[in-house]
Short mmCIF file of C-alpha atoms in Angstrom, two decimals:
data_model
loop_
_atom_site.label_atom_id
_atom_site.label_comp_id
_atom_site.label_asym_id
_atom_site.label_seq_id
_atom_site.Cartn_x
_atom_site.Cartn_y
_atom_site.Cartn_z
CA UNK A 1 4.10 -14.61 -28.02
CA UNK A 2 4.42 -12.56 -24.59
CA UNK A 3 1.83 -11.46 -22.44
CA UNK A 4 -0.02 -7.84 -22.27
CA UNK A 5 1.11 -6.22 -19.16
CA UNK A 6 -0.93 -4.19 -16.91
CA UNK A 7 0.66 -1.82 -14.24
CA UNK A 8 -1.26 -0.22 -11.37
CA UNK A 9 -0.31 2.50 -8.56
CA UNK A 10 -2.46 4.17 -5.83
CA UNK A 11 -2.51 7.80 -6.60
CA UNK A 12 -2.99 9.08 -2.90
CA UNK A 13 -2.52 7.23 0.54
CA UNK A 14 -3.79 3.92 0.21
CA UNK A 15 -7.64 2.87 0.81
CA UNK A 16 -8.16 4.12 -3.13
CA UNK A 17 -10.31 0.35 -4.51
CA UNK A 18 -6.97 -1.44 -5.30
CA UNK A 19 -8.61 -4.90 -4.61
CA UNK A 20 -11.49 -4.29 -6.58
CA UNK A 21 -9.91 -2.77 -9.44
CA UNK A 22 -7.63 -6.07 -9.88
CA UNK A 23 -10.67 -8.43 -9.58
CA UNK A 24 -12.41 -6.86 -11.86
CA UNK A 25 -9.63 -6.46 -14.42
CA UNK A 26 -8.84 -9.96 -13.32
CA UNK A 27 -12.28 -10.60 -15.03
CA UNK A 28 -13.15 -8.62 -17.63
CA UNK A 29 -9.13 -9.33 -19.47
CA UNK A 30 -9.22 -12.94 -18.27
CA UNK A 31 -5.64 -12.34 -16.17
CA UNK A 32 -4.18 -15.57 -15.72
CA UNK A 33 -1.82 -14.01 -12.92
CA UNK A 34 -1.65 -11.47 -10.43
CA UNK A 35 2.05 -10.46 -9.55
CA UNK A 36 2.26 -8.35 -5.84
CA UNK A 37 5.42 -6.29 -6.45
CA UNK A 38 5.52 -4.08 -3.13
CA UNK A 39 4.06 -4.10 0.14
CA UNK A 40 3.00 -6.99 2.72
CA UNK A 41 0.99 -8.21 4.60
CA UNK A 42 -0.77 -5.24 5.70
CA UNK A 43 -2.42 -4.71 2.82
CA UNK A 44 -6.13 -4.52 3.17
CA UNK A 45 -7.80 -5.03 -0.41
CA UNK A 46 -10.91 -6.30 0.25
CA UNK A 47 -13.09 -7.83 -2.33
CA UNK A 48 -16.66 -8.76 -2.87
CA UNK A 49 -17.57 -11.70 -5.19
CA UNK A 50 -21.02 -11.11 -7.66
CA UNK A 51 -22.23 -13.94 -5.45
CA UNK A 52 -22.21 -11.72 -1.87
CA UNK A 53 -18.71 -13.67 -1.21
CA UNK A 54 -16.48 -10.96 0.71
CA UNK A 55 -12.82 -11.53 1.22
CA UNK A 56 -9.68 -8.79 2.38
CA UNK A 57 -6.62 -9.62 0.32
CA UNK A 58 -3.85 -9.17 2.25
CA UNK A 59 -0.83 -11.40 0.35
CA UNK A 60 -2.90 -13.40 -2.00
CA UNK A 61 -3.44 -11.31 -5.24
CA UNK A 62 -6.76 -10.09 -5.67
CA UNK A 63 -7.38 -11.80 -8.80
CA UNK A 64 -7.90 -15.23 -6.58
CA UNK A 65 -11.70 -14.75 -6.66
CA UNK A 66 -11.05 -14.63 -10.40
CA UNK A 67 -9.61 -17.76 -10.74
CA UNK A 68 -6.26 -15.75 -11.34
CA UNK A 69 -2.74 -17.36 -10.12
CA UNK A 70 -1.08 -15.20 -7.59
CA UNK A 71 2.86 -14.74 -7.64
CA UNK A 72 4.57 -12.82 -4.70
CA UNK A 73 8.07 -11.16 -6.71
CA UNK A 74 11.45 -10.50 -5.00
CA UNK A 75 9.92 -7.04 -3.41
CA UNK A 76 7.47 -8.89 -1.22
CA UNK A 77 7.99 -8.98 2.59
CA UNK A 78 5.84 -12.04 3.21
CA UNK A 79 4.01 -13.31 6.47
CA UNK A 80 3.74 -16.50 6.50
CA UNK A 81 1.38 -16.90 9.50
CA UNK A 82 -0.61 -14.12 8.45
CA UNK A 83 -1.03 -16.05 4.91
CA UNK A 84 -2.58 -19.23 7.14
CA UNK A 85 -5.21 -17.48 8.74
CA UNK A 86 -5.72 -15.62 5.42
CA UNK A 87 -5.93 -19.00 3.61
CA UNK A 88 -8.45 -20.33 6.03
CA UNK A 89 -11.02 -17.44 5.33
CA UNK A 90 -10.31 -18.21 1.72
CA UNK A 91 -11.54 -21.83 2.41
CA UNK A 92 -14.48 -21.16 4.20
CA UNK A 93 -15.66 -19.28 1.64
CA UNK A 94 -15.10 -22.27 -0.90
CA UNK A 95 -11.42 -20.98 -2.03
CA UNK A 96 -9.14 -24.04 -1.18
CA UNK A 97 -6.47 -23.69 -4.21
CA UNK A 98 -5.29 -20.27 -3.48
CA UNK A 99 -1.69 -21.84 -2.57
CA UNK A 100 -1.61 -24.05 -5.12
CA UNK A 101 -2.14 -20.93 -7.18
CA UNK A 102 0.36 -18.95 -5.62
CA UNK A 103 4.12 -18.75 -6.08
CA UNK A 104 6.55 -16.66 -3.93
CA UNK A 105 10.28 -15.48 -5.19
CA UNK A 106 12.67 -17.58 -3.31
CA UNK A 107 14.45 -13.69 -2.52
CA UNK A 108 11.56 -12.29 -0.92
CA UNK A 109 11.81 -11.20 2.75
CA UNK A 110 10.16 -13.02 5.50
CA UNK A 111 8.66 -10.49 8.47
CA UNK A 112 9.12 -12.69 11.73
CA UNK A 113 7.28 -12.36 15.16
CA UNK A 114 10.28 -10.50 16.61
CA UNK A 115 10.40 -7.55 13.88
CA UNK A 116 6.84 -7.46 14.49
CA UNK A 117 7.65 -6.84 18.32
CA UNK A 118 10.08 -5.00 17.51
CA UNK A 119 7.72 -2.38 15.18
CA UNK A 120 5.30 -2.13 17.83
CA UNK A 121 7.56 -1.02 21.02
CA UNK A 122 9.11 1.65 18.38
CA UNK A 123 5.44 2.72 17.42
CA UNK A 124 3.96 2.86 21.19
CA UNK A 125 7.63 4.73 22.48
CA UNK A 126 6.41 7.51 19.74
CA UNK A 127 3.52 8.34 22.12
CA UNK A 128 1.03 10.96 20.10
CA UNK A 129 4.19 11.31 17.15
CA UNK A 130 3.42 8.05 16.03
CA UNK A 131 3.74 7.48 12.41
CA UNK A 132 0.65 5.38 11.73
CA UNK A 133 2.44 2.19 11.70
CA UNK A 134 0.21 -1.26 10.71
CA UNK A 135 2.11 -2.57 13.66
CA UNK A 136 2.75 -5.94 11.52
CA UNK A 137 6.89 -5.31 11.22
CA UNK A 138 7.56 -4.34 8.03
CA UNK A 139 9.80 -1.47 8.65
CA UNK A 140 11.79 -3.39 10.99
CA UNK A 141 12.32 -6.07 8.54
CA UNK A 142 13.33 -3.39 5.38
CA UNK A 143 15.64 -1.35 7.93
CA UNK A 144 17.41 -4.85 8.91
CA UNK A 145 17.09 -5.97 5.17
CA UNK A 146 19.33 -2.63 4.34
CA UNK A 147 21.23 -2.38 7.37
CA UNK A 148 22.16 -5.99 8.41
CA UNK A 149 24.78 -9.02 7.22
CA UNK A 150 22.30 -11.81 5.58
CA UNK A 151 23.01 -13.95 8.85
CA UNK A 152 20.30 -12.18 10.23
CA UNK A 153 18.07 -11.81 7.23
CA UNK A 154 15.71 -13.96 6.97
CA UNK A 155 14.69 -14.70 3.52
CA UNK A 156 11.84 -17.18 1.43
CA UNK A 157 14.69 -19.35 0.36
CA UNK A 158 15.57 -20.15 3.99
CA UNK A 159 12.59 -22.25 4.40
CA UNK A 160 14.25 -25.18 2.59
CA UNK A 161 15.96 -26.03 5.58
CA UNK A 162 14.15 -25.98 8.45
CA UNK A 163 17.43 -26.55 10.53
CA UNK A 164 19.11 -23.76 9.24
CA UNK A 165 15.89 -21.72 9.36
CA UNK A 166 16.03 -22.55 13.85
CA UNK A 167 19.19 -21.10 14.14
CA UNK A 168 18.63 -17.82 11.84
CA UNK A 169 15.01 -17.18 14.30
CA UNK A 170 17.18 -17.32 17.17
CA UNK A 171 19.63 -15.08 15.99
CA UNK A 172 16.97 -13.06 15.12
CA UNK A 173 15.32 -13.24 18.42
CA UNK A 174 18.53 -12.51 20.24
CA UNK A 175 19.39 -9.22 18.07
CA UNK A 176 16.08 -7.83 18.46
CA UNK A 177 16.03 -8.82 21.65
CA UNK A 178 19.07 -6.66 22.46
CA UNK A 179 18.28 -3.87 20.24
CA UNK A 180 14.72 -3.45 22.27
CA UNK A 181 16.72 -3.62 25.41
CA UNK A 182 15.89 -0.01 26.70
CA UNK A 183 12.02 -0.34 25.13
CA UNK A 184 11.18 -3.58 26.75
CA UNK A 185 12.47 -2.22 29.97
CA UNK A 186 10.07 1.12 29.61
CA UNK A 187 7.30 -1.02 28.55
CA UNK A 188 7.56 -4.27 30.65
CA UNK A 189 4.90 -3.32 33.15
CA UNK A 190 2.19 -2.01 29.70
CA UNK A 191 -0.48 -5.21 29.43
CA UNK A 192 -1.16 -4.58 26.17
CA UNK A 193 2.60 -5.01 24.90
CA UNK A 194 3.70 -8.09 27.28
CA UNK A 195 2.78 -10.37 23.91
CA UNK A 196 5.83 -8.46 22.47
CA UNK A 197 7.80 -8.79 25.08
CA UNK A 198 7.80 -12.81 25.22
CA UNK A 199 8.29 -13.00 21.93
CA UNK A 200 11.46 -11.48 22.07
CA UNK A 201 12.45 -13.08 25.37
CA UNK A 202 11.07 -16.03 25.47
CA UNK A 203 13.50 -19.05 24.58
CA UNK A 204 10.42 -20.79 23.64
CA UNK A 205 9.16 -18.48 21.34
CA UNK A 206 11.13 -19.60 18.23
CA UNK A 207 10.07 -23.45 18.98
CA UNK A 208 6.32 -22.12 19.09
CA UNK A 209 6.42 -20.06 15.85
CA UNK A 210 8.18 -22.46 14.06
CA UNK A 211 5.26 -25.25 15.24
CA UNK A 212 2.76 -23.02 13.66
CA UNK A 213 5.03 -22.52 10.47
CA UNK A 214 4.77 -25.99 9.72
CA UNK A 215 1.41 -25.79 7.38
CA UNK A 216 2.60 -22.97 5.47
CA UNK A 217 5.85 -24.84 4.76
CA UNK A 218 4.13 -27.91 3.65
CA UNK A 219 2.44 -25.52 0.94
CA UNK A 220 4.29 -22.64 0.03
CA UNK A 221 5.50 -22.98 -3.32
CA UNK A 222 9.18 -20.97 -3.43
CA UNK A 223 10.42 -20.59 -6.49
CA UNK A 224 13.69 -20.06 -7.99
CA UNK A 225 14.18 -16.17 -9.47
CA UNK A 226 13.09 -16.73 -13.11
CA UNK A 227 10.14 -17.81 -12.25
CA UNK A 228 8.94 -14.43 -13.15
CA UNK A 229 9.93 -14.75 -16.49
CA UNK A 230 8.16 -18.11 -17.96
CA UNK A 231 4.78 -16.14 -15.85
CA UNK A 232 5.42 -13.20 -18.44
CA UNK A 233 6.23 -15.52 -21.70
CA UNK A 234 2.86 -16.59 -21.07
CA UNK A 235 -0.04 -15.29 -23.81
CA UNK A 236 -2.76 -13.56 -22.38
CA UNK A 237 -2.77 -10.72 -19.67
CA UNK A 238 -0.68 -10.18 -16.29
CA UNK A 239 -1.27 -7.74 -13.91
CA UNK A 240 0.72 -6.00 -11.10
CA UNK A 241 -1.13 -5.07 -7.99
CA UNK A 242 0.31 -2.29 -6.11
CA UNK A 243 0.25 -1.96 -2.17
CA UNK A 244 -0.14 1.30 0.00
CA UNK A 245 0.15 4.43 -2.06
CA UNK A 246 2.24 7.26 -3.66
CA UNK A 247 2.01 9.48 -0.88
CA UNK A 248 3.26 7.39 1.32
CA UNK A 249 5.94 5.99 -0.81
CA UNK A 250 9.57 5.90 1.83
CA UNK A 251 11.23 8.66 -0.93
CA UNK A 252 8.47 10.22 -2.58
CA UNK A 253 6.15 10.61 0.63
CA UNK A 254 5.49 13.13 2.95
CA UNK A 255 8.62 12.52 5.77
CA UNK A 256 8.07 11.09 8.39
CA UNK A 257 4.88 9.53 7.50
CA UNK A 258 5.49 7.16 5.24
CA UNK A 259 6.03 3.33 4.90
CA UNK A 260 9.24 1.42 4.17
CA UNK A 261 8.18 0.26 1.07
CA UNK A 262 8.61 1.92 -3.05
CA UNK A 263 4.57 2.30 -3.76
CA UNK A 264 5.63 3.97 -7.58
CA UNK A 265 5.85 1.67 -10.23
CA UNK A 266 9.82 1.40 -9.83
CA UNK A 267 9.43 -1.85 -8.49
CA UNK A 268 7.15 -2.90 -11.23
CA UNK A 269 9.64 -1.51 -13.94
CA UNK A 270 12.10 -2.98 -12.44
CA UNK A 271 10.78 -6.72 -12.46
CA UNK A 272 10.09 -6.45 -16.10
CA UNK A 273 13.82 -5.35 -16.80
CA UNK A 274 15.06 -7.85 -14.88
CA UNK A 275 13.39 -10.89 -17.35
CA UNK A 276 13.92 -7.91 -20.66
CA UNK A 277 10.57 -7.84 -21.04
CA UNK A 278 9.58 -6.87 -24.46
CA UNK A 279 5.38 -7.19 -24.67
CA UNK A 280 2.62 -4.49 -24.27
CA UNK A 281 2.61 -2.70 -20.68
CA UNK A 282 -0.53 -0.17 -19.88
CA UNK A 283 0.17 2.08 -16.42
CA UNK A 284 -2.82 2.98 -14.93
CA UNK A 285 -3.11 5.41 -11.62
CA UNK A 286 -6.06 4.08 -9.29
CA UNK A 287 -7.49 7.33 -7.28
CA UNK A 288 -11.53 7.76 -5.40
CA UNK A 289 -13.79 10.63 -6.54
CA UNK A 290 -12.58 12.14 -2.95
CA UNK A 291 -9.33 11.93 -0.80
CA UNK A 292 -8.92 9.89 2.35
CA UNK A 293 -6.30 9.04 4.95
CA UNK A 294 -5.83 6.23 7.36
CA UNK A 295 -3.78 7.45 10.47
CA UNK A 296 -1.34 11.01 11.06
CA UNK A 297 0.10 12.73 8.29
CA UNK A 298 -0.93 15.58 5.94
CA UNK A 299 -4.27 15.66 4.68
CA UNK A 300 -5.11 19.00 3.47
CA UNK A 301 -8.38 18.40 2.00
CA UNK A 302 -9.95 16.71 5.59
CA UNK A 303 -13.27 18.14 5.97
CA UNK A 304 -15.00 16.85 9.06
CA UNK A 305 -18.28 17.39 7.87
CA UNK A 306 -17.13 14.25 4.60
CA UNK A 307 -15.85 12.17 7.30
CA UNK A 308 -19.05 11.94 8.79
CA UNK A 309 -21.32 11.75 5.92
CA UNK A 310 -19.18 9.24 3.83
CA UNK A 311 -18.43 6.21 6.43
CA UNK A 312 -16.43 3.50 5.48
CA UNK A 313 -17.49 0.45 7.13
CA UNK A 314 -14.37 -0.97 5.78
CA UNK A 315 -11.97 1.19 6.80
CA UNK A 316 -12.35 1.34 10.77
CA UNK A 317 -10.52 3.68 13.32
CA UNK A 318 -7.82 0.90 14.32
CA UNK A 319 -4.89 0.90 17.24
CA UNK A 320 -2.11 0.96 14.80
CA UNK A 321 -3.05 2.26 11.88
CA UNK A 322 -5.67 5.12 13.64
CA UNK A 323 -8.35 7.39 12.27
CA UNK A 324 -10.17 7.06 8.53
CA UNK A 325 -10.51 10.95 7.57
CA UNK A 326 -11.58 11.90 4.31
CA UNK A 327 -11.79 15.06 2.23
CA UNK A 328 -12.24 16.65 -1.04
CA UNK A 329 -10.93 15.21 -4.21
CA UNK A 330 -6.81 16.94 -3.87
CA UNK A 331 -5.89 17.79 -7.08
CA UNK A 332 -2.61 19.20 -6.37
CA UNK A 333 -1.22 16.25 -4.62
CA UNK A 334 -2.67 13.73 -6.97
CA UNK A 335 -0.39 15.36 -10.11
CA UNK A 336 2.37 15.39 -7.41
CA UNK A 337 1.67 11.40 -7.25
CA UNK A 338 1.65 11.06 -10.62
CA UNK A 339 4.59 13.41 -11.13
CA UNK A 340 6.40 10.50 -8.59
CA UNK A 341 5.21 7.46 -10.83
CA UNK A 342 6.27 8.66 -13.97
CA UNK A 343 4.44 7.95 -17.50
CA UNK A 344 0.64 6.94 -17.36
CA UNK A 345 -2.17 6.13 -19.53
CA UNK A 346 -4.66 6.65 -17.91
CA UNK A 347 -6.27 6.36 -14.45
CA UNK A 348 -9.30 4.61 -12.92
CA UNK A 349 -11.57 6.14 -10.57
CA UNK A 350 -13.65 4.57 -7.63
CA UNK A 351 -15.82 5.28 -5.24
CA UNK A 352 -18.10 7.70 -7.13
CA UNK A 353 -21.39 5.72 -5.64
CA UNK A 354 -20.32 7.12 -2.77
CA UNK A 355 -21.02 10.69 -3.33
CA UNK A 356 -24.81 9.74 -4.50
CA UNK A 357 -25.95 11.62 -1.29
CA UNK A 358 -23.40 14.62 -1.35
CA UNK A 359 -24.80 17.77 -2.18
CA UNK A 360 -21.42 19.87 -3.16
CA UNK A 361 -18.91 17.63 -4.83
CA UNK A 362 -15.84 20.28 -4.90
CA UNK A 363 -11.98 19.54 -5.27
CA UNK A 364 -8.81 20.94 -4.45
CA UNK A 365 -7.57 22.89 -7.14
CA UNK A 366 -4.44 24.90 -5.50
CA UNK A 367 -2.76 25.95 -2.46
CA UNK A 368 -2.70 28.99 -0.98
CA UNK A 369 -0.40 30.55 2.64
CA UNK A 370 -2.19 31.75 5.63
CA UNK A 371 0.56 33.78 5.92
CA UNK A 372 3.84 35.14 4.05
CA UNK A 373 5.81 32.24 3.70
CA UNK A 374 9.17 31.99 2.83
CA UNK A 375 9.47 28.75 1.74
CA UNK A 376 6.39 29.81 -0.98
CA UNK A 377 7.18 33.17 -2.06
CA UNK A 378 11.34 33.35 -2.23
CA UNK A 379 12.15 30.09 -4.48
CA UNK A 380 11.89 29.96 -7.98
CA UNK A 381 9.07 28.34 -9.69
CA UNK A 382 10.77 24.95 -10.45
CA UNK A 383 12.46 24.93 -7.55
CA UNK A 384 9.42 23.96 -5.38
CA UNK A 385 6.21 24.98 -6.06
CA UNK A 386 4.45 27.02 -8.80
CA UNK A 387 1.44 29.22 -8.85
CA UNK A 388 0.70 26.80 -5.52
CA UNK A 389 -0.87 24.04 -8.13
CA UNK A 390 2.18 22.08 -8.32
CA UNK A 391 4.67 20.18 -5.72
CA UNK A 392 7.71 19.44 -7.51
CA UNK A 393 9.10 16.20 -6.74
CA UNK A 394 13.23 16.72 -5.10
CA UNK A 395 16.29 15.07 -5.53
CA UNK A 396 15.56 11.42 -4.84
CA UNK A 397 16.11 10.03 -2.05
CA UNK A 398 16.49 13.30 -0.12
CA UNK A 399 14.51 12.98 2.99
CA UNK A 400 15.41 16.68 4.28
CA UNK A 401 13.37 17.78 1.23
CA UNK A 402 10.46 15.35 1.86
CA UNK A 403 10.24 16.25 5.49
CA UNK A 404 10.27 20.27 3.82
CA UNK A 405 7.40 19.82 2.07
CA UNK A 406 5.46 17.92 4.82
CA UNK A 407 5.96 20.92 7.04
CA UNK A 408 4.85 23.30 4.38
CA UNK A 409 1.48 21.25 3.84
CA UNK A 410 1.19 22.03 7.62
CA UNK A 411 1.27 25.27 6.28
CA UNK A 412 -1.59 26.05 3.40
CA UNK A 413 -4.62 26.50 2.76
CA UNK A 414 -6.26 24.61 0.08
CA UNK A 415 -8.73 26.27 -2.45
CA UNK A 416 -11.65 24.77 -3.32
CA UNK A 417 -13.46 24.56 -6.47
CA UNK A 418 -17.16 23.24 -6.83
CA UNK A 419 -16.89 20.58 -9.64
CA UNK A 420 -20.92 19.86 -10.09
CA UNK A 421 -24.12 21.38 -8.84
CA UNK A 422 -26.18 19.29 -11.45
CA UNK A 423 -29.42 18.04 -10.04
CA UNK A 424 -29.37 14.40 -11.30
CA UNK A 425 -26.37 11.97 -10.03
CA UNK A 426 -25.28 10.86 -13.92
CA UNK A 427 -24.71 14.50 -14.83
CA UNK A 428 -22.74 14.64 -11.56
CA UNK A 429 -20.59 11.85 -12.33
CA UNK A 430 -19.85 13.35 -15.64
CA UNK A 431 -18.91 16.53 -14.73
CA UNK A 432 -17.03 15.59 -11.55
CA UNK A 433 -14.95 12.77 -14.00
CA UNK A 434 -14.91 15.19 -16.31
CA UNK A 435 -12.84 17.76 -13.94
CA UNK A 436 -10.57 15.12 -12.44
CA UNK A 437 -9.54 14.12 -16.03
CA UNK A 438 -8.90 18.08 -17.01
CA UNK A 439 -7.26 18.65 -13.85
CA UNK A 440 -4.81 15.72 -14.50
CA UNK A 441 -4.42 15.12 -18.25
CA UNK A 442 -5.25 11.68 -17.82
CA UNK A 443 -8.62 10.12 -19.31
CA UNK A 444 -10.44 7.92 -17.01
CA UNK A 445 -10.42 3.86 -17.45
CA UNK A 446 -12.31 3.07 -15.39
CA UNK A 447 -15.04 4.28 -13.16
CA UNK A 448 -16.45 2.31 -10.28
CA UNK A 449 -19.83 2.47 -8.43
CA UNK A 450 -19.53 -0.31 -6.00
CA UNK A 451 -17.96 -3.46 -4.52
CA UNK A 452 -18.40 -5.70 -7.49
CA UNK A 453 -16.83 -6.43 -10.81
CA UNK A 454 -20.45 -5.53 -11.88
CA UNK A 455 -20.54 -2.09 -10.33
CA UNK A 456 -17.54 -1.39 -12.79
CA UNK A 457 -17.68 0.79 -16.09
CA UNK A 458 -14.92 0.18 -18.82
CA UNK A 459 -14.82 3.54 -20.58
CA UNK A 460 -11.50 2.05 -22.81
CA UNK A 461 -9.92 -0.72 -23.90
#
């Protein structure tokens, strides 16, 4: 007897209640294991235990609260050092098995120090066109990962041998080194980059980062690439925590702004191929009762006015990753998402306890041009965009076309429809869930009102 299979993907552009979701799925199915199937380290999905505990998952599943095992899969870019001073929150708060509980696919990328240095001249050189970078090196190491020979790759399994492992930093250090040649120079005089600059300079650097590698060696448990599959033969449930979000998926996102990482459930699908997976799999889209943003990019829903009456003391303005907008609920570029992913069953829904003090809860219902606009008004309906409700997903992996429809979201207006005006706050979540489901053709989950597994409402089964 297999497993049930749960499958999970952030509708919009991260920041959606992906950490909460899992935990409290984690709970109420009794997951045994949490598998991370995208992303890295910068993920942010912070939790809050019934007790008051509070924790940000960044590589540890977010099932570890739970009591739910975590395995990192192939797709993983890991940080090792990053998961140490992760782990040591984890044990002040009374946590001190999360690495026994945790496997990682001997396959799975390793960011080092030097792709992180690396990411964050690029990032700084781009001046006010910056991306919105984490600043943490993942891009680097999926552009090497693609581009490089596996000399300079530096992969989970190469922590077996720590001699080996030396040799493969300093080649490392030495390409990047090179590659930032004209960058380093620019910036070499910039305080807040000269960190970056030793790293990749430094012959001591790899002798120091290696030192502090030495704990996470000692308790990493790498494991071979079946591992996933004895996980899965497993009775009970298993659930796959997504990272980032649709929008900002590297071929389905809005070009340039976008991460290097697949944030649709293509990942996910393709794990469970991999082992011919055969059990029960449920995909549900994870979306809040408005839209938000972390950083530059297209946001046609921002409304100032939200931004200031909905704070997010979670979600602060940062140096990398820059300014948390938000705006109305975007209809249009949810189904886009969703269009992206593929079949789903349903979606869940957070954040709604947020509205409580919101007099106008409206939503984006379609696009409209300022202006005559070519690009709107001269291509066939399925060609790009009909009646302005729909962006049609292009040819994959066509970046021309991504970066097309960025520019035309630079473009529109977006019309705005006032889901509830009802007086009390339950009729308001009704009617307001009520839209979002219409508008989608997906029936809601899910609904959460808070931080907690407690402040969750299981509509299905």
């Amino acid at each position: 007897m297999c497993c049930r299979v749960l499958l999970f993907a952030d509708l919009s552009n991260g920041d959606q209640g992906k950490g909460a979701t899992i935990d409290a799925c984690a709970r109420h199915f009794g997951a045994h294991t949490v598998v991370r199937f995208n992303g890295s380290g910068q993920a942010g999905h912070r939790n809050v235990d019934p007790d008051g505990r509070a924790h940000v998952h960044s590589q540890f599943g977010s099932g570890t609260f739970a009591g739910a095992s975590t395995h990192l899969s192939k797709f993983m870019l890991v940080q090792p050092w990053s998961m140490l001073v992760e782990n040591e929150h984890l044990e002040q708060l009374g946590i001190f098995d999360a690495f026994e509980r945790t496997t990682i696919d001997e396959r799975a990328l390793v960011v080092t120090p030097f792709h992180r240095a690396s990411n964050r001249l690029r990032e700084m050189a781009r001046g006010d066109g910056r991306h919105g970078s984490c600043g943490i090196g993942v891009g680097e190491t999926a552009s090497d990962a693609l581009e490089l020979p596996e000399e300079l790759i530096v992969r989970m399994r190469d922590l077996r041998d720590l001699d080996g492992l030396r040799a493969k930093f300093e080649r490392v250090r030495l390409h990047k080194c090179e590659q930032m040649r004209a960058l380093i120079e620019q910036f070499r005089s910039v305080e807040e980059i000269e960190n970056e600059i030793w790293d990749l300079e430094s012959t001591e650097s790899v002798s120091i980062w290696m030192k502090l590698l030495e704990p996470f060696i000692l308790r990493a448990r790498i494991v071979d690439h079946d591992y996933l599959a004895r996980i899965l033969a497993k009775p009970g449930v298993v659930l796959f925590e997504p990272a980032q979000g649709v929008l900002l998926d590297e071929w389905r996102g809005f070009h340039p702004y976008t991460t290097w990482s697949t944030c649709t459930l293509d990942n996910a699908h393709a794990l469970l191929e991999e082992v011919q997976f055969k059990g029960e799999v449920t995909r549900l889209g994870i979306v809040r009762a408005y839209a938000t943003r972390h950083g530059p990019g297209p946001f046609p829903s921002f409304d100032a006015k939200l931004t200031q009456d909905i704070p997010d003391a979670d979600q602060r303005d940062e140096r990398w990753n820059g300014k948390f907008l938000v705006g109305h609920f975007d209809a249009v570029l949810t189904r886009y998402a969703i269009e992206c992913v593929g079949k789903l069953d349903g979606i869940v829904i957070t954040c709604l306890d947020r509205l409580r003090d919101v007099d106008d809860w409206q939503m984006v219902t379609s696009y409209k041009a300022q202006w005559w606009d070519p690009d709107l008004d001269q291509l066939d309906d399925d060609q790009f965009i009909c009646q302005y409700k729909r962006l049609i997903p292009g040819p994959f992996k066509d970046l021309v076309y991504q970066e097309r429809i960025t520019n035309l979201l630079g473009r529109i207006k977006p019309l705005l429809d006032t889901t509830t005006r009802a007086p009390d706050f339950e009729t308001r979540v009704r009617e307001h869930v009520a839209r979002i489901e219409s508008e989608l053709g997906l029936p809601a989950y899910m609904l959460s009102f808070g931080p907690t597994a407690n402040d969750k409402q299981f509509l299905r089964e």
